[in-house]
GROMACS .gro file of C-alpha atoms in nm:
model
  275
    1MET     CA    1  -0.813  -0.833  -1.142
    2ALA     CA    2  -0.511  -0.843  -1.374
    3SER     CA    3  -0.659  -1.133  -1.570
    4GLY     CA    4  -0.957  -0.911  -1.659
    5GLN     CA    5  -1.217  -1.051  -1.422
    6THR     CA    6  -1.511  -0.817  -1.362
    7PRO     CA    7  -1.626  -0.718  -1.009
    8GLY     CA    8  -1.931  -0.943  -1.059
    9GLU     CA    9  -1.704  -1.243  -1.124
   10LEU     CA   10  -1.438  -1.174  -0.862
   11LEU     CA   11  -1.638  -1.034  -0.570
   12THR     CA   12  -1.861  -1.337  -0.509
   13PRO     CA   13  -1.887  -1.523  -0.175
   14LEU     CA   14  -1.735  -1.837  -0.331
   15VAL     CA   15  -1.423  -1.661  -0.467
   16LEU     CA   16  -1.373  -1.435  -0.164
   17ASN     CA   17  -1.413  -1.718   0.089
   18SER     CA   18  -1.164  -1.926  -0.109
   19ILE     CA   19  -0.910  -1.638  -0.106
   20LEU     CA   20  -0.962  -1.579   0.267
   21SER     CA   21  -0.926  -1.946   0.365
   22LYS     CA   22  -0.606  -1.974   0.157
   23ALA     CA   23  -0.467  -1.658   0.322
   24LEU     CA   24  -0.545  -1.799   0.668
   25GLN     CA   25  -0.377  -2.131   0.579
   26TYR     CA   26  -0.055  -1.945   0.497
   27SER     CA   27  -0.069  -1.718   0.804
   28LEU     CA   28   0.102  -1.778   1.138
   29HIS     CA   29  -0.228  -1.794   1.327
   30GLY     CA   30  -0.437  -1.974   1.066
   31ASP     CA   31  -0.490  -2.277   1.288
   32THR     CA   32  -0.646  -2.082   1.576
   33PRO     CA   33  -1.021  -2.144   1.630
   34LEU     CA   34  -1.071  -1.764   1.617
   35ALA     CA   35  -0.980  -1.767   1.244
   36SER     CA   36  -1.331  -1.889   1.160
   37ASN     CA   37  -1.467  -1.551   1.282
   38PHE     CA   38  -1.317  -1.378   0.976
   39THR     CA   39  -1.532  -1.308   0.670
   40PHE     CA   40  -1.524  -1.068   0.377
   41ALA     CA   41  -1.810  -0.824   0.325
   42LEU     CA   42  -1.895  -0.602   0.029
   43ARG     CA   43  -1.980  -0.240   0.104
   44PHE     CA   44  -2.094  -0.199  -0.259
   45LEU     CA   45  -2.035  -0.372  -0.593
   46PRO     CA   46  -1.843  -0.148  -0.837
   47GLU     CA   47  -1.942  -0.156  -1.204
   48THR     CA   48  -1.579  -0.194  -1.318
   49PHE     CA   49  -1.227  -0.200  -1.174
   50HIS     CA   50  -1.060   0.122  -1.284
   51PRO     CA   51  -0.708   0.023  -1.398
   52HIS     CA   52  -0.535   0.329  -1.247
   53ALA     CA   53  -0.735   0.353  -0.921
   54PRO     CA   54  -0.539   0.242  -0.612
   55ASP     CA   55  -0.863   0.232  -0.410
   56SER     CA   56  -1.047   0.000  -0.651
   57LEU     CA   57  -1.081  -0.262  -0.372
   58ASN     CA   58  -1.217  -0.017  -0.113
   59CYS     CA   59  -1.554  -0.183  -0.171
   60LEU     CA   60  -1.419  -0.480   0.025
   61GLU     CA   61  -1.425  -0.507   0.405
   62LEU     CA   62  -1.269  -0.764   0.634
   63ARG     CA   63  -1.525  -0.847   0.904
   64TYR     CA   64  -1.466  -1.016   1.238
   65LYS     CA   65  -1.755  -1.176   1.427
   66VAL     CA   66  -1.750  -1.041   1.782
   67ASP     CA   67  -1.974  -1.207   2.041
   68TRP     CA   68  -2.086  -1.073   2.377
   69PRO     CA   69  -1.911  -0.959   2.599
   70LEU     CA   70  -1.622  -0.876   2.361
   71ASN     CA   71  -1.851  -0.647   2.160
   72ILE     CA   72  -1.838  -0.405   2.457
   73ILE     CA   73  -1.469  -0.346   2.368
   74ILE     CA   74  -1.459  -0.417   1.994
   75THR     CA   75  -1.751  -0.203   1.879
   76ASP     CA   76  -1.876  -0.128   1.525
   77SER     CA   77  -1.685   0.201   1.540
   78CYS     CA   78  -1.365   0.008   1.618
   79MET     CA   79  -1.430  -0.233   1.330
   80ASN     CA   80  -1.464   0.062   1.092
   81LYS     CA   81  -1.122   0.190   1.203
   82TYR     CA   82  -0.967  -0.154   1.155
   83ASN     CA   83  -1.115  -0.156   0.806
   84ARG     CA   84  -0.963   0.181   0.720
   85LEU     CA   85  -0.624   0.034   0.810
   86PHE     CA   86  -0.705  -0.285   0.618
   87SER     CA   87  -0.802  -0.087   0.304
   88PHE     CA   88  -0.471   0.101   0.309
   89LEU     CA   89  -0.270  -0.218   0.363
   90LEU     CA   90  -0.459  -0.374   0.070
   91GLN     CA   91  -0.364  -0.077  -0.150
   92LEU     CA   92   0.001  -0.125  -0.048
   93LYS     CA   93  -0.016  -0.496  -0.139
   94HIS     CA   94  -0.168  -0.395  -0.475
   95MET     CA   95   0.134  -0.166  -0.539
   96VAL     CA   96   0.382  -0.437  -0.435
   97TRP     CA   97   0.215  -0.682  -0.674
   98SER     CA   98   0.206  -0.427  -0.961
   99LEU     CA   99   0.578  -0.350  -0.932
  100ARG     CA  100   0.662  -0.718  -0.909
  101ASP     CA  101   0.462  -0.768  -1.228
  102VAL     CA  102   0.659  -0.483  -1.395
  103TRP     CA  103   0.981  -0.659  -1.293
  104PHE     CA  104   0.848  -0.990  -1.431
  105HIS     CA  105   0.759  -0.830  -1.767
  106LEU     CA  106   1.097  -0.659  -1.796
  107LYS     CA  107   1.282  -0.979  -1.706
  108ARG     CA  108   1.083  -1.174  -1.965
  109THR     CA  109   1.159  -0.908  -2.229
  110ALA     CA  110   1.531  -0.933  -2.151
  111LEU     CA  111   1.522  -1.313  -2.189
  112VAL     CA  112   1.291  -1.344  -2.492
  113LYS     CA  113   1.378  -1.028  -2.690
  114GLY     CA  114   1.734  -0.978  -2.570
  115ALA     CA  115   1.650  -0.627  -2.448
  116GLY     CA  116   1.897  -0.632  -2.157
  117ARG     CA  117   2.146  -0.406  -2.338
  118SER     CA  118   1.881  -0.160  -2.457
  119VAL     CA  119   1.907   0.200  -2.326
  120GLN     CA  120   1.529   0.222  -2.279
  121PHE     CA  121   1.522  -0.111  -2.093
  122ARG     CA  122   1.789   0.003  -1.844
  123GLN     CA  123   1.607   0.334  -1.795
  124LEU     CA  124   1.278   0.158  -1.718
  125GLN     CA  125   1.454  -0.068  -1.467
  126LEU     CA  126   1.583   0.243  -1.286
  127TYR     CA  127   1.233   0.394  -1.281
  128ARG     CA  128   1.089   0.069  -1.144
  129HIS     CA  129   1.361   0.053  -0.879
  130GLU     CA  130   1.283   0.403  -0.751
  131MET     CA  131   0.910   0.330  -0.737
  132GLN     CA  132   0.979   0.004  -0.555
  133HIS     CA  133   1.197   0.186  -0.300
  134PHE     CA  134   0.910   0.428  -0.229
  135VAL     CA  135   0.654   0.148  -0.179
  136LYS     CA  136   0.892  -0.052   0.043
  137VAL     CA  137   0.952   0.259   0.258
  138ILE     CA  138   0.576   0.305   0.314
  139GLN     CA  139   0.543  -0.068   0.389
  140GLY     CA  140   0.833  -0.057   0.635
  141TYR     CA  141   0.692   0.254   0.805
  142ILE     CA  142   0.346   0.097   0.846
  143ALA     CA  143   0.491  -0.235   0.969
  144ASN     CA  144   0.714  -0.058   1.221
  145GLN     CA  145   0.492   0.222   1.350
  146ILE     CA  146   0.153   0.046   1.344
  147LEU     CA  147   0.196  -0.330   1.340
  148GLN     CA  148   0.485  -0.327   1.590
  149VAL     CA  149   0.532  -0.004   1.792
  150SER     CA  150   0.161   0.076   1.845
  151TRP     CA  151   0.082  -0.288   1.923
  152THR     CA  152   0.368  -0.313   2.177
  153GLU     CA  153   0.246   0.006   2.348
  154PHE     CA  154  -0.109  -0.134   2.352
  155THR     CA  155  -0.013  -0.470   2.509
  156ALA     CA  156   0.199  -0.294   2.775
  157LYS     CA  157  -0.092  -0.064   2.873
  158LEU     CA  158  -0.342  -0.350   2.858
  159ALA     CA  159  -0.142  -0.540   3.120
  160THR     CA  160  -0.204  -0.254   3.367
  161ALA     CA  161  -0.578  -0.212   3.291
  162SER     CA  162  -0.774  -0.297   3.606
  163ASP     CA  163  -1.138  -0.269   3.493
  164LEU     CA  164  -1.362  -0.280   3.183
  165ASP     CA  165  -1.349   0.097   3.129
  166ALA     CA  166  -0.970   0.091   3.131
  167ILE     CA  167  -0.964  -0.195   2.875
  168HIS     CA  168  -1.213  -0.008   2.653
  169ARG     CA  169  -1.011   0.316   2.677
  170THR     CA  170  -0.679   0.139   2.612
  171HIS     CA  171  -0.813  -0.034   2.300
  172ALA     CA  172  -0.971   0.289   2.169
  173ASP     CA  173  -0.643   0.479   2.227
  174TYR     CA  174  -0.449   0.208   2.043
  175LEU     CA  175  -0.679   0.227   1.740
  176ASN     CA  176  -0.675   0.608   1.732
  177ARG     CA  177  -0.296   0.604   1.751
  178ALA     CA  178  -0.277   0.351   1.466
  179ILE     CA  179  -0.510   0.564   1.249
  180PHE     CA  180  -0.308   0.877   1.337
  181ARG     CA  181   0.028   0.717   1.259
  182GLY     CA  182  -0.112   0.559   0.943
  183LEU     CA  183  -0.195   0.911   0.813
  184LEU     CA  184  -0.563   0.817   0.794
  185THR     CA  185  -0.704   1.112   0.991
  186GLU     CA  186  -0.886   1.407   0.830
  187LYS     CA  187  -0.593   1.638   0.910
  188ALA     CA  188  -0.352   1.408   0.728
  189ALA     CA  189  -0.579   1.385   0.419
  190PRO     CA  190  -0.356   1.619   0.207
  191VAL     CA  191  -0.055   1.391   0.273
  192MET     CA  192  -0.259   1.078   0.194
  193ASN     CA  193  -0.383   1.241  -0.129
  194ILE     CA  194  -0.021   1.276  -0.246
  195ILE     CA  195   0.045   0.909  -0.162
  196HIS     CA  196  -0.270   0.808  -0.356
  197SER     CA  197  -0.154   1.011  -0.658
  198ILE     CA  198   0.181   0.829  -0.643
  199PHE     CA  199   0.004   0.492  -0.625
  200SER     CA  200  -0.206   0.588  -0.932
  201LEU     CA  201   0.111   0.669  -1.126
  202ILE     CA  202   0.261   0.329  -1.039
  203LEU     CA  203  -0.051   0.155  -1.176
  204LYS     CA  204  -0.041   0.377  -1.485
  205PHE     CA  205   0.328   0.292  -1.540
  206ARG     CA  206   0.249  -0.082  -1.530
  207ALA     CA  207  -0.049  -0.041  -1.767
  208GLN     CA  208   0.166   0.152  -2.018
  209LEU     CA  209   0.435  -0.117  -2.007
  210ILE     CA  210   0.206  -0.414  -2.072
  211ALA     CA  211  -0.018  -0.234  -2.327
  212HIS     CA  212   0.227  -0.280  -2.618
  213PRO     CA  213   0.496  -0.533  -2.709
  214TRP     CA  214   0.857  -0.419  -2.757
  215ASP     CA  215   0.986  -0.332  -3.107
  216ARG     CA  216   1.334  -0.330  -3.257
  217GLN     CA  217   1.492  -0.021  -3.411
  218GLN     CA  218   1.844  -0.036  -3.560
  219GLY     CA  219   1.901  -0.361  -3.375
  220GLU     CA  220   1.799  -0.223  -3.034
  221ALA     CA  221   1.484  -0.304  -2.834
  222VAL     CA  222   1.251  -0.004  -2.794
  223HIS     CA  223   0.909   0.035  -2.633
  224PRO     CA  224   0.633   0.227  -2.819
  225SER     CA  225   0.513   0.387  -2.492
  226PHE     CA  226   0.859   0.480  -2.360
  227ILE     CA  227   0.796   0.858  -2.371
  228ALA     CA  228   0.459   0.815  -2.193
  229MET     CA  229   0.627   0.599  -1.924
  230GLN     CA  230   0.901   0.861  -1.889
  231GLN     CA  231   0.631   1.124  -1.826
  232SER     CA  232   0.464   0.900  -1.567
  233TYR     CA  233   0.799   0.856  -1.392
  234ASN     CA  234   0.872   1.232  -1.398
  235THR     CA  235   0.531   1.301  -1.240
  236PHE     CA  236   0.598   1.026  -0.984
  237LYS     CA  237   0.933   1.190  -0.903
  238TYR     CA  238   0.771   1.532  -0.864
  239TYR     CA  239   0.505   1.394  -0.626
  240SER     CA  240   0.751   1.187  -0.419
  241HIS     CA  241   0.985   1.488  -0.374
  242PHE     CA  242   0.685   1.705  -0.286
  243LEU     CA  243   0.576   1.448  -0.025
  244PHE     CA  244   0.927   1.451   0.122
  245LYS     CA  245   0.913   1.834   0.157
  246VAL     CA  246   0.566   1.826   0.316
  247VAL     CA  247   0.659   1.554   0.569
  248THR     CA  248   0.989   1.734   0.650
  249LYS     CA  249   0.792   2.051   0.733
  250LEU     CA  250   0.551   1.853   0.954
  251VAL     CA  251   0.842   1.695   1.145
  252ASN     CA  252   1.019   2.031   1.186
  253ARG     CA  253   0.702   2.177   1.339
  254GLY     CA  254   0.695   1.894   1.591
  255TYR     CA  255   0.380   1.742   1.440
  256GLN     CA  256   0.375   1.362   1.432
  257PRO     CA  257   0.735   1.296   1.548
  258HIS     CA  258   0.699   0.930   1.442
  259LEU     CA  259   0.718   1.059   1.083
  260GLU     CA  260   1.093   1.099   1.142
  261ASP     CA  261   1.105   0.722   1.096
  262PHE     CA  262   0.944   0.766   0.751
  263LEU     CA  263   1.191   1.043   0.654
  264LEU     CA  264   1.488   0.835   0.766
  265ARG     CA  265   1.372   0.542   0.554
  266ILE     CA  266   1.287   0.738   0.239
  267ASN     CA  267   1.588   0.970   0.243
  268PHE     CA  268   1.833   0.682   0.209
  269ASN     CA  269   2.184   0.813   0.119
  270ASN     CA  270   2.035   1.167   0.125
  271TYR     CA  271   1.878   1.098  -0.216
  272TYR     CA  272   1.585   1.336  -0.168
  273LYS     CA  273   1.784   1.608   0.010
  274ASP     CA  274   2.058   1.612  -0.255
  275SER     CA  275   1.819   1.623  -0.547
   0.00000   0.00000   0.00000
């Protein structure tokens, strides 16, 4: 996407299958015979990739071929829920990549243009660091509450399931809990909207950085879009503090107690409380 490939070029069976097989090769369970059941599917083909849209890859689904009798448990409805989780995890990966690319560009500027001592350069590094902290917190929360805690609860309950109905119910409960904890329910939509706005600002910040090369003024490296990037950061800060307030209120009301884990991670050194 970053190299400027269009959806028509990138979202083809050949390219997608190549990406998927490479991902499976690198994964812990890539050598299992079940890996061949994975395929990508396109829900629709977008005309363009919007540069500031965190959900630009929502057109992509990860499908798993389920044969009888497993399709009694893993139904189409279940697959849709898995895909909602997959889409959000893909957005997170997109943010991680974008911030890593920002770091790469800044590092290259420091080496090639000698911008390391520049005031603007140091300021942009601080902005990047705060954005990276936010994304890592969300990643840590998802990994802990969904990929680990919910899965552990599911496997423990599955061990006690005595019939098909119990297995079906246990799996459905696990998925609903994962969707709930992943803030992907309709009730949690206002919270997810704030997170999406923050993701958009991160993509905008990266686009502003790479749009223009650095200049020199009075012997110091300056960026033509520095003021615009400062505005993007200030909006990011406003949204992230607002999210902290909203989640704090939810926790205080006893709604979604697992969100305490999120608050603990994001409010490192009381940064959000103090400011």
